[in-house]
Amino acid sequence: MAIAIVLILVAVGSVAFHIYSPWWWTEIASNWNQIDLTVVITFWITGIVFVALTLFVAYCVVKFRYSKNRRAEYKPENKKLELWLTILTSLGVIGMLAPGLWVWQQYVSPPPNADEVEIVGQQWQWSFRYPGQDGILGTTDANLVSFDNPFGINPTDPAGQDDILIEGDALHLPLGRPVKFLLRSHDVLHNFFIPQFRAKMDLVPGMVTYFWITPTRTGEFEILCAELCGLGHHQMRGGILIEEEDTFQTWLAEQQTFRQIQQDARLHQNRPVKIATDAPAGKE
Amino acid sequence: MAKATPTDIDDLETADLPEMDLYHPKSFLTKWVFSQDAKVIALQYATTATLIGLVALVLSWLMRLQLGFPDSFDFIAPTDYYQYITMHGMIMVIYLLTALFLGGFGNYLIPLMIGARDMVFPYMNMLSYWIYLAAVLLLAATFFVPGGPTGAGWTLYPPQAILSGTPGREWGIVLMLASLALFIVGFTMGGLNYVITVLQARARGMTLMRMPLTIWGIFVATILALLAFPSLFVSVIMLLFDRLLNTSFFMPHIIEFGEKLQYGGGSPILFQHLFWFFGHPEVYIVAVPAFGIVSDLIATHARKNIFGYRMMVWAILIIGLLSFVVWAHHMYVSGMNPYFGFFFATSTLIIAVPTAIKVYNWVLTLWRGNIHLSLPMLFAIGFIITFINGGITGLFLGNVIVDVPLSDTMFVVAHFHMVMGVAPILVVFGAIYHWFPLITGRWLNQTLGHLHFWITFVGAYAIYFPMHYLGFMGVPRRYYSLGETAFIPDSVADLNKFITLAALVVGAAQIVFIFNLIYSIFWGRKAERNPWKATTLEWQTETMPPRHGNFGPQLPRVYRWAYDYSVPGAKDDFIPQNQPPAPDEEAAPTGAPPS
Ligand code: HEM
Ligand SMILES: [Cu+2]
Ligand SMILES: [Cu+2]
């Protein structure tokens, strides 16, 4: 009997935990409400199945508990029942998959007018590049990475000259404009994850990956690395600031372009450029 | 599919061999150490797997201590933590569960349940164990080499796995890769054995569609493993080359801490494809034997035929087949071509259908059964619940867009522990309580057994159910510590403490179980023959425990499927598979598969 009670507690308790526990997703800050919606649909469908099956098992162990005077039913198959269960399950699966694929279609199709911003990851820090005046990110090559050119921008590419480089500062983005992140890594896999955006993607050395969002509320958010990238993985954090358009433009105008940084570097030959060499700190 | 009917078989020459004296072990050494008896090899596999599994258990305590009390344990530095997760994950998945289900249960049960004297290649079977042992020792050795074991995560993703930002780059990763290669060699020897034994050595009358589902599960899982492990093998060898010979299979141009490395042109994503082409079927290599075993536990202890036997067999086969076309659901956010997402989400969710059918059939077997709440049944019920739970969260992660926020978070950790950690392990326990009397002739202590069950089932649920919600919130996995993170409220620290305490208690219960095992082998209450009144052949041997050669001078002859429980009109509520039909017995009842 104890098992029946525990099973009922598991079913009821899980639902109660789901409803009343304080741990739930963060307030969304991007356009991906549909992801949340798909999660909710999935919760309903699977939750009903879970509760129903658990209670059914609880019922069976009470009702059909062993008795010497009874025999179990001998009925090896029930084609009709099996067919119905298969059909119902398939409908449930379609009910989750169809909206899921529909949202995925949007996730992989950035709007043509999306701003491009490059995210560069390396052990264990984030840096960012805006395309600058011309709206085009200059070409890059890992072979060109050096102290003076930490992004590996091709110096002969005119499109790269006005690119705006951000190191050691937060990523600023204007509110309400779709942005396509182009992700690049110099060393190992990383993952660009902002829980409030509901979106993430790996950074893979040797290639450029992407995803897009539209920020829907202002505020400061944290970038977490979500792909194991060595000892400093848990410390590979960055900041994101979602601002009103004009605040953002003011900030952007104050940042240095690739050309300016190159000139500075030639002026002061020995200017130290920050390259990630900090070992991750353990416990203090 | 075997066409032979019992009548055809009557005309066949008997293939029974005369007692072969030469083949029986003569000394302690050949009986218990270099044994060629599948039953002894099974115990060797099981003991070794359990011992290394205990290491993984201790590592899980250490990890949980760090996560629950991030500032209290000075001896756990980030290096240690990442080494713990890697070794814990790898041991649990490969060296414990795969070895235990196939090398342990497979070796013990295949010959006995299909009515054979032994595996078809006993010598190779023995070699398989010794190579496995070497692989385990090599793995354990990484704890003692300079730099310690690798901290690359059990997925060993390059480039990180072989670069210096990851612990164990010098020795750990090299030995890990070598150990995996050895494991695969050893497994292949055993695996070929299991498959060929099932295909070639079944007793007369044991058609494929009369086999107990345990054998179906182990059989299909072994085929999956034989097809999947080669993919791991090549990726392991290529990664070893990248590490030792500076090839660039998986390594693009890399600037490590400002310094250019000598690599270029390789693809990290290629490794992930190879790894998961193995890694996803691996989930089923662990799950499918559990499916099979739990079906038999439920049927036996509910005194009822398994509901929809033929559907169960087909479901196992379809799941096995489909498990080879879903691998990239582990890579939705890996940067592979995003359009793959459509295909892999669809194939993944299709697998849910045969899987759900299996679950329905288990619970429908309980319906109108005559249920003994014995320990194996309790564990089976525990399995059903945790498996439903873990299967359901698989629908979240399989549905590509839902995976985007959840992948690489604690949701994933909770999901796979539920579905391939807790659920199969509950089946392992149920199976041990079920077959212990057969193996040792004694009972496990039932009081300790109940203690073990309740703590493990309720405790594991308490550990993993709330953990999903940390994932929803966005807490990443493989984090040594969360530090200050704005979106993570303080209550998360409390939850983490709670989970850690639950994990420690559950861990302690396993120590009780190990004690029970050792105690009962020597001092347990003596068990009568076929104590569960089961139909399958392993319980119908001349002696319990069965001797070398399993059956007496005559191999059993099979007349019926494995699920003749509570047959109307029969004297007892079970009819062993080797019992000839009574003169007045109807032909095979409807639904029982035709012979
Ligand atoms: C009491 C039992 C167990 C506890 C408390 C436990 C705990 C943990 C913890 C704390 C982690 C690290 C999570 C993270 O930081 O990402 C982990 C990882 C893992 N565990 Fe377990 N575990 C247990 C049993 C198992 C079992 C039975 C399996 C078998 C499938 C398993 C397989 C894994 C795997 C594959 C990983 C991932 C390792 C990685 O990220 O590379 N665990 N476990
Ligand atoms: Cu990382
Ligand atoms: Cu998978």
Short mmCIF file of N, CA and C and ligand atoms in Angstrom, two decimals, chain B residues 276 279-280 283 326-327 329-330, ligand 3:
data_model
loop_
_atom_site.label_atom_id
_atom_site.label_comp_id
_atom_site.label_asym_id
_atom_site.label_seq_id
_atom_site.Cartn_x
_atom_site.Cartn_y
_atom_site.Cartn_z
N TRP B 276 28.40 11.24 -31.07
CA TRP B 276 26.98 11.01 -30.77
C TRP B 276 26.38 9.92 -31.64
N GLY B 279 27.06 7.84 -29.19
CA GLY B 279 26.54 8.23 -27.88
C GLY B 279 25.05 8.09 -27.75
N HIS B 280 24.32 8.37 -28.82
CA HIS B 280 22.88 8.19 -28.64
C HIS B 280 22.49 6.72 -28.56
N VAL B 283 22.77 5.33 -25.17
CA VAL B 283 21.66 5.50 -24.24
C VAL B 283 20.75 4.28 -24.30
N VAL B 326 19.03 9.59 -34.77
CA VAL B 326 18.62 10.74 -33.95
C VAL B 326 19.81 11.43 -33.29
N TRP B 327 21.03 10.98 -33.62
CA TRP B 327 22.16 11.41 -32.80
C TRP B 327 22.33 12.91 -32.68
N HIS B 329 20.42 15.20 -32.15
CA HIS B 329 19.63 15.97 -31.18
C HIS B 329 20.50 16.39 -29.99
N HIS B 330 21.70 15.85 -29.90
CA HIS B 330 22.62 16.33 -28.88
C HIS B 330 23.39 17.55 -29.36
CU CU C 3 20.46 11.03 -27.57
#
